Amino acid sequence: MATEYIRLRGIGVSPGIALGLVQLEEQVVFSDRKESITFAQIKEEIQRLQRSFEATKQEIIEIKNQVKDKLGKEHAFIFEAHLMILEDQSLREEIENLIKKEKVRAEWAIATVHNHYMRVFETLEDEYFRQRRFDLSDVLSKVYRHLQPYSPETVDEEGERILVAHELLPSEAARKLNKGNILGVALDMGGQTSHTAILARSLNIPAVVGLRDITTKVQDGDVIIVDGTDGEVIINPPLAIRKEFLSKKRKYDDYLKELRKTSTLVSETLDGFRFTPLANIELPEEISLAFSLGAEGIGLFRSEFIYLRSTTIPSEQDHYHIYSQIAKKAYPSPVYIRTIDIGGEKNIPQLNIEREPNPALGLRAIRFSLKNRKIFKTQLRAILRASVQKNVRLLIPMVTEIEEIEEVKWILREVKDELKREKVDFDPAIPLGIMIEVPAAATLVDEMIKEVDYVSIGTNDLIQYYLAVDRSNELVAYLYKPLHPSLLRLLEEIINHVSEAGKEVTVCGEMAADPLSALLLLGLGLKYFSMNPIFIPKIKKVLRSVEKNYLAELVSEALKLRTAQAIEEFLLEKILVKYPQAFLMREIMDNNRRLT
Ligand code: PEP
Ligand code: MG
């Protein structure tokens, strides 16, 4: 008799395949029972709340120390963020005020504040920022649990298991994934940039999230397959399917082993051209993984993510703490810190940014920073302070005109003077670079380069603005073509102008992570490739398999072609004939491409 089995599709956030038994996690539930108290009991209730906050603090510090010992300092960082949330006076006051005003038990007050924030976060468009609600949820659920007379911890299974949960709170993720017995993870909720996703990737645990209702479809002890490469989960698979996946797992594990070997090899093409793979990161926690995969520096730190580690506007010290941590970890390799790219759709509640009719063309990135000087100067001070070891670079996003660069330089001078007066150390020659994301900046790059030390091409946005294709709109995704001949002409011009000026040019958009596009960029003369760390081994392997001079010849031919398709076919055919090794395991590479 055929076994009943279920296949579910989700988002593969950590590649690889795992097969094992389910460990189903209970969801944290805040009760909606509104239990009244008398006026006289208010004081006592608030003291009860305070005790619970204090116990939570001790618990977080304890987990933080454990995680630091076992996983390293960078993974313990999240608990610093949790302590900051816990110590946020306004959050505590909100709960206390509800107790006083409504004369209710602390449980109901916490649940109400929690639900309110969950709704606010839910409306945010940016996936990463939406994900941060779990940090708040994590902290409040601990406070809630400490109100109860007994707070039984869930008992973890000891054997090897596949963790299935509605959502994993960050502290739970750190604690559970770190134990070494979790083979894979499958969640109802979650996205690419959740802490669970990042942690699973760095611990090499296959994970699929966004499965919606998997927790209602499995039971403890069911057999399950998690395919993090393809974003699929199979519950109670029959023998034939188990065999199929075990063979896929073997192939993937071999592929990974082979790729990882490249991380220690020199980054050089067959004809001796040295290229530099760099990593794009959003969190300090990603640094170790980036370097273990062969990154030779952090080519892009998207600093706006700091805002979601805090429920208030981050202080200079908050910024400094993170930048210096990254700079020290990466030393002596370079770290390009991009000033905040927020505004428009990346709305952040604590900044009260006005909604704009056309956010992609609105008060974004450097436009926002120049209109919010105080925030900008705070960030510049922190970046400068973190630059003492001279491996930090400053990167300005979304520059449109030279006046913006002049204004940035003026403010930077002011901040440097301030620091000098205060006798605070920094790198006075910190390199200043701009992102080329707006077509107007691309065309004027020969002039702009005279004002700065280097440029970084943000192809994610440059493609969206140059081809007039919204980068997140599925309806026009078919037009989003990195190999569009117009874009290639533009990239050629940028790279040539910057190289002629004797300065450095990096590509930090996802284009650098696509094998064929990376080869094309190499042919255009690009040396610095910055990308999501998990793609570095693959790109390094591809670039090491070819000769730069031959690629340059091919690209000059390709530039005469009229369509993206013609360019792709021409390049693929020529490369496959001359370098059959370059595209080995192409099908797996294509799967990985979905992770972008
Ligand atoms: C880009 O636009 O290519 C880029 C790297 O910046 P972001 O993806 O953060 O907009
Ligand atoms: Mg961009």
XYZ file of C-alpha atoms and ligand atoms in Angstrom:
607
model
C 0.000 0.000 0.000
C 1.368 3.426 -0.958
C 2.165 5.686 1.997
C 0.307 9.018 2.200
C 2.822 11.761 1.933
C 2.769 15.555 1.618
C 5.039 17.878 -0.381
C 5.151 21.553 0.603
C 6.871 24.488 -1.057
C 8.454 27.304 0.914
C 11.499 29.534 0.710
C 14.846 27.745 0.841
C 16.970 29.984 3.056
C 19.846 27.662 3.843
C 20.870 25.178 1.142
C 21.403 21.459 1.549
C 19.222 18.451 2.279
C 18.303 16.877 5.614
C 16.274 13.768 6.362
C 15.149 12.872 9.855
C 12.446 12.792 12.512
C 10.309 15.799 13.394
C 10.735 17.719 16.633
C 7.607 19.883 16.763
C 7.901 23.098 18.763
C 5.090 24.637 20.755
C 4.188 28.173 19.781
C 4.460 30.910 22.389
C 0.929 32.087 23.076
C -0.005 35.225 24.920
C -3.336 34.745 26.660
C -6.071 37.243 25.777
C -7.756 36.806 29.170
C -8.348 40.232 30.697
C -8.119 39.767 34.456
C -9.032 42.889 36.429
C -7.352 44.094 39.607
C -8.354 46.726 42.158
C -6.800 50.176 42.430
C -4.981 49.043 45.578
C -3.355 46.148 43.723
C -1.803 48.294 40.985
C 1.437 48.959 42.840
C 1.926 45.287 43.613
C 1.172 44.346 40.001
C 3.778 46.781 38.703
C 6.325 45.357 41.134
C 5.448 41.898 39.837
C 6.103 43.171 36.320
C 9.419 44.668 37.392
C 10.521 41.390 38.967
C 9.693 39.647 35.762
C 11.721 42.167 33.742
C 14.634 41.605 36.115
C 14.379 37.792 35.810
C 14.239 38.147 32.030
C 17.371 40.256 32.097
C 19.216 37.564 34.048
C 17.964 34.897 31.662
C 19.105 36.830 28.566
C 22.530 37.510 30.068
C 22.862 33.824 30.848
C 21.894 32.719 27.320
C 24.174 35.387 25.911
C 27.142 34.005 27.813
C 26.358 30.443 26.837
C 26.011 31.349 23.165
C 29.185 33.421 23.298
C 31.120 30.456 24.688
C 29.766 27.958 22.228
C 29.093 29.910 19.038
C 31.318 32.943 19.341
C 30.851 36.576 20.168
C 29.220 37.538 16.902
C 26.223 35.273 17.542
C 25.792 36.654 21.038
C 25.220 40.086 19.595
C 21.523 39.501 19.197
C 21.186 39.242 22.946
C 22.690 42.689 23.326
C 19.868 43.844 21.090
C 17.391 41.981 23.295
C 18.787 43.638 26.394
C 18.353 46.985 24.685
C 14.713 46.207 23.934
C 14.222 45.054 27.517
C 15.750 48.226 28.882
C 13.766 50.475 26.591
C 11.971 52.711 29.072
C 9.118 53.608 26.728
C 8.210 49.970 26.185
C 8.093 49.322 29.921
C 6.089 52.480 30.531
C 3.587 51.480 27.874
C 2.918 48.222 29.727
C 2.808 49.904 33.136
C 0.436 52.604 31.884
C -1.940 49.954 30.610
C -1.915 48.220 33.995
C -2.692 51.536 35.709
C -5.248 52.779 33.228
C -7.139 49.547 32.654
C -6.561 48.067 36.132
C -5.512 44.754 34.667
C -3.003 42.001 35.246
C 0.440 42.439 33.669
C -0.173 39.424 31.398
C -2.962 41.200 29.545
C -0.988 44.444 29.342
C 2.016 42.652 27.825
C -0.158 40.746 25.376
C -1.858 43.979 24.273
C 1.401 45.879 23.751
C 2.848 42.848 21.970
C -0.114 42.579 19.600
C -0.019 46.297 18.884
C 3.647 46.153 17.845
C 3.144 43.002 15.814
C 0.476 44.838 13.794
C 2.759 47.843 13.270
C 5.675 45.682 12.134
C 3.362 43.656 9.908
C 2.617 46.737 7.802
C 6.289 47.366 6.987
C 7.163 46.639 3.405
C 10.758 45.707 3.904
C 11.068 42.012 4.677
C 14.094 42.388 6.919
C 12.446 45.041 9.039
C 9.267 42.981 9.266
C 11.334 40.092 10.538
C 12.595 42.162 13.459
C 9.219 41.834 15.182
C 10.397 38.430 16.338
C 13.058 40.055 18.491
C 10.413 42.069 20.284
C 8.187 39.009 20.499
C 11.091 37.036 21.894
C 11.761 39.503 24.697
C 8.110 40.040 25.633
C 7.387 36.314 25.671
C 10.206 35.850 28.178
C 8.842 38.621 30.401
C 5.413 37.011 30.090
C 6.748 33.586 31.006
C 8.515 34.961 34.083
C 5.179 36.257 35.395
C 3.995 32.694 35.759
C 4.770 30.884 39.016
C 6.394 28.039 37.099
C 8.042 28.613 33.798
C 8.772 25.185 32.449
C 11.289 25.192 29.631
C 10.311 23.063 26.682
C 12.233 19.836 26.847
C 14.391 19.329 23.802
C 14.711 15.925 22.208
C 18.196 14.574 22.600
C 18.639 12.657 19.320
C 19.110 14.081 15.852
C 15.970 15.873 14.772
C 14.427 18.182 12.212
C 13.035 21.210 13.974
C 9.512 22.185 12.866
C 7.929 25.300 14.326
C 5.492 28.086 13.569
C 8.283 30.584 14.001
C 11.552 30.420 15.917
C 12.267 33.276 18.235
C 15.856 34.448 17.815
C 17.020 33.314 21.245
C 15.386 29.933 20.741
C 17.032 29.647 17.325
C 20.462 30.400 18.764
C 19.993 27.977 21.650
C 18.496 25.091 19.691
C 20.460 25.220 16.441
C 23.649 25.420 18.387
C 23.179 22.082 20.177
C 24.480 20.068 17.255
C 21.518 17.673 17.036
C 19.370 19.716 14.656
C 19.725 18.436 11.099
C 17.280 20.764 9.419
C 14.651 23.434 10.044
C 11.144 23.942 8.637
C 9.016 26.912 9.678
C 5.514 28.211 8.939
C 6.780 31.785 9.002
C 10.023 33.539 8.167
C 11.971 35.022 5.316
C 15.390 35.211 3.791
C 16.824 37.665 6.325
C 15.397 36.253 9.556
C 17.900 35.409 12.264
C 17.002 31.759 11.942
C 17.877 31.905 8.247
C 21.192 33.630 8.863
C 22.084 31.327 11.715
C 21.094 28.209 9.767
C 23.251 29.342 6.841
C 26.243 30.006 9.032
C 25.873 26.645 10.802
C 25.254 24.890 7.499
C 21.843 23.548 8.569
C 19.383 23.165 5.660
C 16.294 25.309 6.238
C 13.004 26.060 4.528
C 10.757 28.823 5.852
C 7.469 30.445 4.831
C 5.698 27.068 4.677
C 2.520 28.650 6.112
C 0.948 25.665 7.907
C 3.472 22.865 8.172
C 2.965 22.762 11.951
C -0.618 21.613 11.385
C 0.489 18.858 9.033
C 3.169 17.063 11.054
C 3.467 15.291 14.371
C 6.415 14.630 16.607
C 8.373 11.711 15.246
C 7.148 11.904 11.618
C 9.811 11.336 8.969
C 10.554 14.496 7.039
C 12.878 15.730 4.275
C 13.999 19.379 4.243
C 15.437 20.486 0.914
C 16.863 23.940 1.591
C 18.326 24.187 -1.904
C 14.989 23.875 -3.668
C 12.776 25.218 -0.875
C 10.811 21.994 -0.492
C 9.661 19.865 2.430
C 8.312 16.319 2.204
C 6.414 14.744 5.074
C 6.445 10.952 5.438
C 8.117 10.312 2.076
C 7.902 6.763 0.643
C 11.104 4.762 0.314
C 11.687 5.661 -3.344
C 11.598 9.370 -2.563
C 13.859 8.966 0.458
C 16.398 7.204 -1.764
C 16.121 9.920 -4.402
C 16.779 12.649 -1.834
C 19.601 10.794 -0.138
C 21.371 10.611 -3.473
C 20.664 14.324 -4.073
C 22.063 15.025 -0.604
C 25.261 13.113 -1.362
C 25.693 15.030 -4.620
C 25.103 18.347 -2.895
C 27.471 17.562 -0.030
C 30.217 16.568 -2.522
C 29.586 19.744 -4.506
C 29.858 21.817 -1.348
C 33.081 20.117 -0.305
C 34.563 20.766 -3.725
C 33.450 24.408 -3.708
C 34.681 25.100 -0.184
C 38.123 23.909 -1.184
C 38.326 26.993 -3.406
C 38.105 29.287 -0.383
C 41.784 28.755 0.396
C 42.955 28.916 -3.220
C 44.333 32.089 -4.710
C 41.791 34.341 -6.445
C 43.406 34.357 -9.837
C 42.304 33.598 -13.385
C 44.193 31.052 -15.513
C 46.203 33.881 -17.068
C 47.213 35.349 -13.722
C 44.713 38.189 -13.238
C 44.115 38.732 -9.508
C 40.490 39.391 -8.605
C 39.041 40.075 -5.164
C 35.872 38.410 -3.858
C 34.174 40.539 -1.219
C 31.051 39.933 0.878
C 27.808 41.896 1.180
C 26.538 41.577 4.735
C 23.673 42.913 6.793
C 24.653 41.708 10.242
C 27.973 41.403 12.074
C 27.071 37.747 12.677
C 27.705 36.999 9.015
C 31.389 37.905 9.037
C 32.841 34.545 10.088
C 30.871 32.714 7.423
C 31.926 35.273 4.809
C 35.625 34.807 5.532
C 35.333 31.022 5.791
C 33.822 31.026 2.301
C 36.748 32.959 0.852
C 35.746 36.633 1.197
C 38.756 38.930 1.146
C 36.910 41.784 2.756
C 33.428 43.153 3.396
C 32.506 44.971 0.182
C 29.178 46.222 1.471
C 27.829 46.548 4.986
C 24.209 47.654 4.695
C 24.190 49.796 7.825
C 20.449 50.532 7.755
C 19.943 47.150 9.377
C 21.210 48.606 12.648
C 17.923 50.452 12.946
C 16.071 47.266 13.489
C 18.216 46.150 16.330
C 16.787 49.018 18.274
C 13.329 50.282 19.047
C 14.713 53.809 19.301
C 17.045 55.782 17.053
C 20.454 54.108 17.477
C 22.990 56.186 19.369
C 26.530 56.928 18.198
C 27.683 54.222 20.597
C 25.280 51.670 19.071
C 26.645 52.435 15.617
C 30.234 52.432 16.845
C 29.831 49.135 18.647
C 28.799 47.395 15.438
C 31.267 49.095 13.068
C 34.256 48.532 15.310
C 33.245 44.911 15.809
C 33.151 44.395 12.031
C 36.349 46.365 11.407
C 38.250 44.396 14.053
C 36.987 41.045 12.845
C 37.824 41.807 9.236
C 41.224 43.425 9.922
C 43.450 43.784 7.944
C 40.902 43.211 5.140
C 38.840 46.221 4.114
C 35.275 46.951 5.229
C 33.085 49.233 3.111
C 30.462 50.741 5.392
C 27.557 52.166 3.445
C 25.716 54.983 5.158
C 22.041 54.282 5.729
C 19.885 53.523 2.722
C 16.479 54.190 4.214
C 13.480 56.263 3.385
C 10.503 55.585 1.167
C 9.612 51.923 1.294
C 12.234 51.045 3.921
C 10.103 52.732 6.545
C 11.301 52.634 10.116
C 8.727 53.399 12.798
C 11.095 55.337 15.097
C 12.005 57.754 12.291
C 8.417 58.727 11.425
C 9.205 58.892 7.727
C 6.380 60.271 5.644
C 4.862 57.925 3.087
C 5.772 58.988 -0.407
C 3.812 58.410 -3.609
C 6.827 56.964 -5.406
C 9.306 55.784 -2.774
C 11.935 54.408 -5.169
C 12.300 57.903 -6.603
C 11.884 59.656 -3.289
C 13.793 60.788 -0.231
C 15.974 57.696 -0.044
C 19.552 56.942 1.031
C 21.915 59.955 0.836
C 18.953 62.213 0.057
C 17.470 61.220 3.418
C 20.807 61.582 5.225
C 21.422 65.079 3.878
C 17.969 66.152 5.036
C 18.527 64.564 8.461
C 21.943 65.953 9.335
C 21.921 64.946 12.959
C 21.340 61.295 12.144
C 23.937 61.461 9.361
C 26.588 63.109 11.536
C 26.029 60.580 14.310
C 26.670 57.808 11.822
C 29.742 59.498 10.326
C 31.247 60.022 13.785
C 30.791 56.336 14.605
C 32.260 55.183 11.268
C 35.266 57.477 11.712
C 35.831 56.275 15.259
C 35.792 52.676 14.008
C 38.363 53.512 11.315
C 41.410 53.702 13.609
C 42.952 50.546 12.164
C 42.668 52.081 8.696
C 40.673 49.273 7.106
C 37.315 51.094 6.990
C 35.931 52.842 3.911
C 32.960 55.109 3.662
C 30.368 54.432 0.966
C 27.549 56.809 0.006
C 24.409 55.286 -1.573
C 22.192 56.654 -4.377
C 24.271 59.661 -5.380
C 22.658 61.630 -8.226
C 24.725 64.797 -8.608
C 28.113 66.283 -7.736
C 26.577 68.764 -5.290
C 25.628 65.835 -3.052
C 29.236 64.645 -2.965
C 30.398 68.167 -2.137
C 27.893 68.392 0.677
C 28.946 65.004 2.063
C 32.595 66.072 1.980
C 31.764 69.306 3.738
C 29.904 67.498 6.520
C 32.661 64.900 6.749
C 35.232 67.650 7.239
C 33.083 69.140 9.987
C 32.808 65.804 11.776
C 36.553 65.158 11.443
C 37.285 68.606 12.914
C 34.964 67.880 15.818
C 36.711 64.596 16.544
C 40.125 66.240 16.313
C 39.055 68.859 18.817
C 37.832 66.109 21.118
C 41.151 64.275 20.595
C 39.351 61.179 19.348
C 41.368 58.879 17.082
C 40.264 58.088 13.509
C 41.733 57.494 10.059
C 42.086 60.989 8.558
C 42.490 59.497 5.078
C 39.430 57.226 5.276
C 38.591 56.446 1.622
C 35.333 57.983 0.420
C 33.352 56.199 -2.285
C 29.972 56.508 -3.953
C 27.510 53.918 -5.148
C 26.653 54.170 -8.813
C 22.972 53.283 -8.792
C 21.349 56.225 -10.523
C 21.865 56.430 -14.332
C 22.734 60.129 -14.078
C 25.686 59.280 -11.823
C 26.752 56.509 -14.195
C 26.953 58.898 -17.153
C 28.797 61.508 -15.128
C 31.178 59.067 -13.481
C 34.237 60.548 -15.269
C 33.595 63.783 -13.362
C 32.336 62.245 -10.126
C 35.418 60.055 -9.794
C 37.536 63.203 -9.454
C 35.685 63.908 -6.193
C 36.036 60.484 -4.560
C 38.483 57.640 -3.949
C 36.494 54.798 -5.477
C 33.061 53.766 -6.768
C 30.870 50.761 -6.178
C 28.266 49.845 -8.788
C 24.973 48.844 -7.204
C 23.557 46.894 -10.096
C 20.370 45.964 -8.209
C 19.262 49.568 -8.336
C 21.153 50.617 -11.461
C 19.272 47.991 -13.469
C 15.952 49.044 -11.943
C 16.508 52.732 -12.747
C 18.271 52.307 -16.093
C 15.797 49.804 -17.523
C 12.811 51.344 -15.680
C 11.930 47.983 -14.100
C 10.834 47.792 -10.459
C 13.275 45.304 -8.896
C 10.580 43.762 -6.704
C 7.675 43.630 -9.146
C 7.035 40.099 -10.402
C 4.926 41.424 -13.298
C 7.920 43.070 -14.948
C 10.601 40.683 -13.720
C 10.997 39.377 -17.282
C 12.461 42.780 -18.238
C 15.009 42.839 -15.403
C 18.018 41.752 -17.467
C 21.590 42.203 -16.264
C 22.756 41.250 -19.761
C 20.705 43.957 -21.524
C 23.044 45.456 -24.171
C 22.363 49.016 -22.994
C 23.367 48.122 -19.472
C 26.549 46.446 -20.687
C 27.526 49.574 -22.600
C 26.934 51.605 -19.487
C 28.963 49.240 -17.291
C 31.791 49.298 -19.821
C 31.845 53.084 -19.691
C 31.839 53.216 -15.885
C 34.598 50.625 -15.515
C 36.744 52.293 -18.200
C 36.391 55.799 -16.802
C 37.193 54.747 -13.256
C 40.131 52.592 -14.337
C 41.523 55.422 -16.488
C 41.366 57.648 -13.434
C 43.527 55.042 -11.668
C 40.834 54.352 -9.075
C 38.985 51.301 -7.872
C 35.592 50.035 -9.007
C 33.570 47.313 -7.288
C 30.287 45.697 -8.298
C 28.186 44.977 -5.230
C 24.822 44.139 -6.777
C 23.617 40.549 -7.093
C 24.886 40.582 -10.690
C 28.338 39.796 -9.318
C 26.936 36.552 -7.855
C 25.654 35.197 -11.140
C 28.314 33.075 -12.909
C 27.709 34.283 -16.441
C 27.362 37.950 -15.442
C 30.491 37.695 -13.294
C 32.443 36.387 -16.298
C 31.138 39.258 -18.346
C 32.200 41.743 -15.663
C 35.630 40.118 -15.623
C 35.814 40.614 -19.390
C 34.967 44.270 -18.846
C 37.995 44.504 -16.569
C 36.342 44.269 -13.149
C 38.578 43.223 -10.249
C 36.366 43.614 -7.144
C 33.272 41.417 -6.913
C 31.082 41.845 -3.829
C 28.166 39.516 -3.160
C 26.090 37.527 -0.671
C 28.816 35.345 0.959
C 27.230 32.012 0.080
C 27.899 32.669 -3.613
C 31.603 33.434 -3.210
C 32.955 29.857 -3.638
C 30.913 29.368 -6.794
C 32.020 32.667 -8.369
C 35.605 32.122 -7.331
C 35.591 28.708 -8.956
C 34.101 30.085 -12.183
C 36.549 33.000 -12.408
C 39.516 30.753 -11.637
C 38.570 28.502 -14.582
C 38.974 31.107 -17.321
C 41.472 33.510 -18.879
C 40.676 37.160 -18.409
C 42.153 38.137 -21.766
C 39.954 35.690 -23.630
C 36.903 36.951 -21.726
C 37.825 40.508 -22.699
C 37.845 39.454 -26.380
C 34.495 37.698 -25.998
C 32.928 40.661 -24.262
C 33.998 43.101 -26.928
C 32.251 40.811 -29.438
C 29.209 40.457 -27.181
C 28.881 44.218 -26.945
C 28.058 44.319 -30.663
C 24.974 42.141 -30.145
C 21.493 43.629 -29.875
C 19.624 41.550 -27.306
C 20.271 40.074 -23.867
C 19.351 36.655 -25.176
C 21.855 36.861 -28.029
C 24.540 37.945 -25.567
C 23.753 35.120 -23.168
C 23.751 32.470 -25.896
C 26.961 33.776 -27.449
C 28.852 33.876 -24.147
C 27.575 30.538 -22.893
C 28.425 28.740 -26.102
C 31.937 30.153 -26.336
C 32.707 29.623 -22.661
C 31.341 26.087 -22.549
C 33.465 25.083 -25.502
C 36.685 26.624 -24.210
C 36.233 26.040 -20.475
C 33.926 23.056 -19.894
C 35.091 23.037 -16.249
C 33.736 26.500 -15.478
C 30.107 25.478 -15.478
C 30.263 22.055 -13.884
C 27.125 21.325 -11.849
C 25.337 24.142 -13.539
C 21.942 22.893 -12.399
C 22.915 23.329 -8.739
C 24.251 26.770 -9.476
C 20.891 27.660 -10.950
C 19.137 26.420 -7.853
C 21.363 28.560 -5.698
C 20.494 31.565 -7.793
C 17.043 31.485 -6.204
C 18.573 32.444 -2.915
C 19.273 35.974 -4.092
C 22.384 47.660 -5.223
O 21.500 48.483 -5.439
O 22.915 46.960 -6.116
C 22.875 47.452 -3.849
C 23.899 46.666 -3.602
O 22.202 48.062 -2.840
P 20.820 47.494 -2.203
O 20.598 46.128 -2.808
O 21.034 47.490 -0.744
O 19.839 48.520 -2.665
Mg 20.923 49.866 -3.907
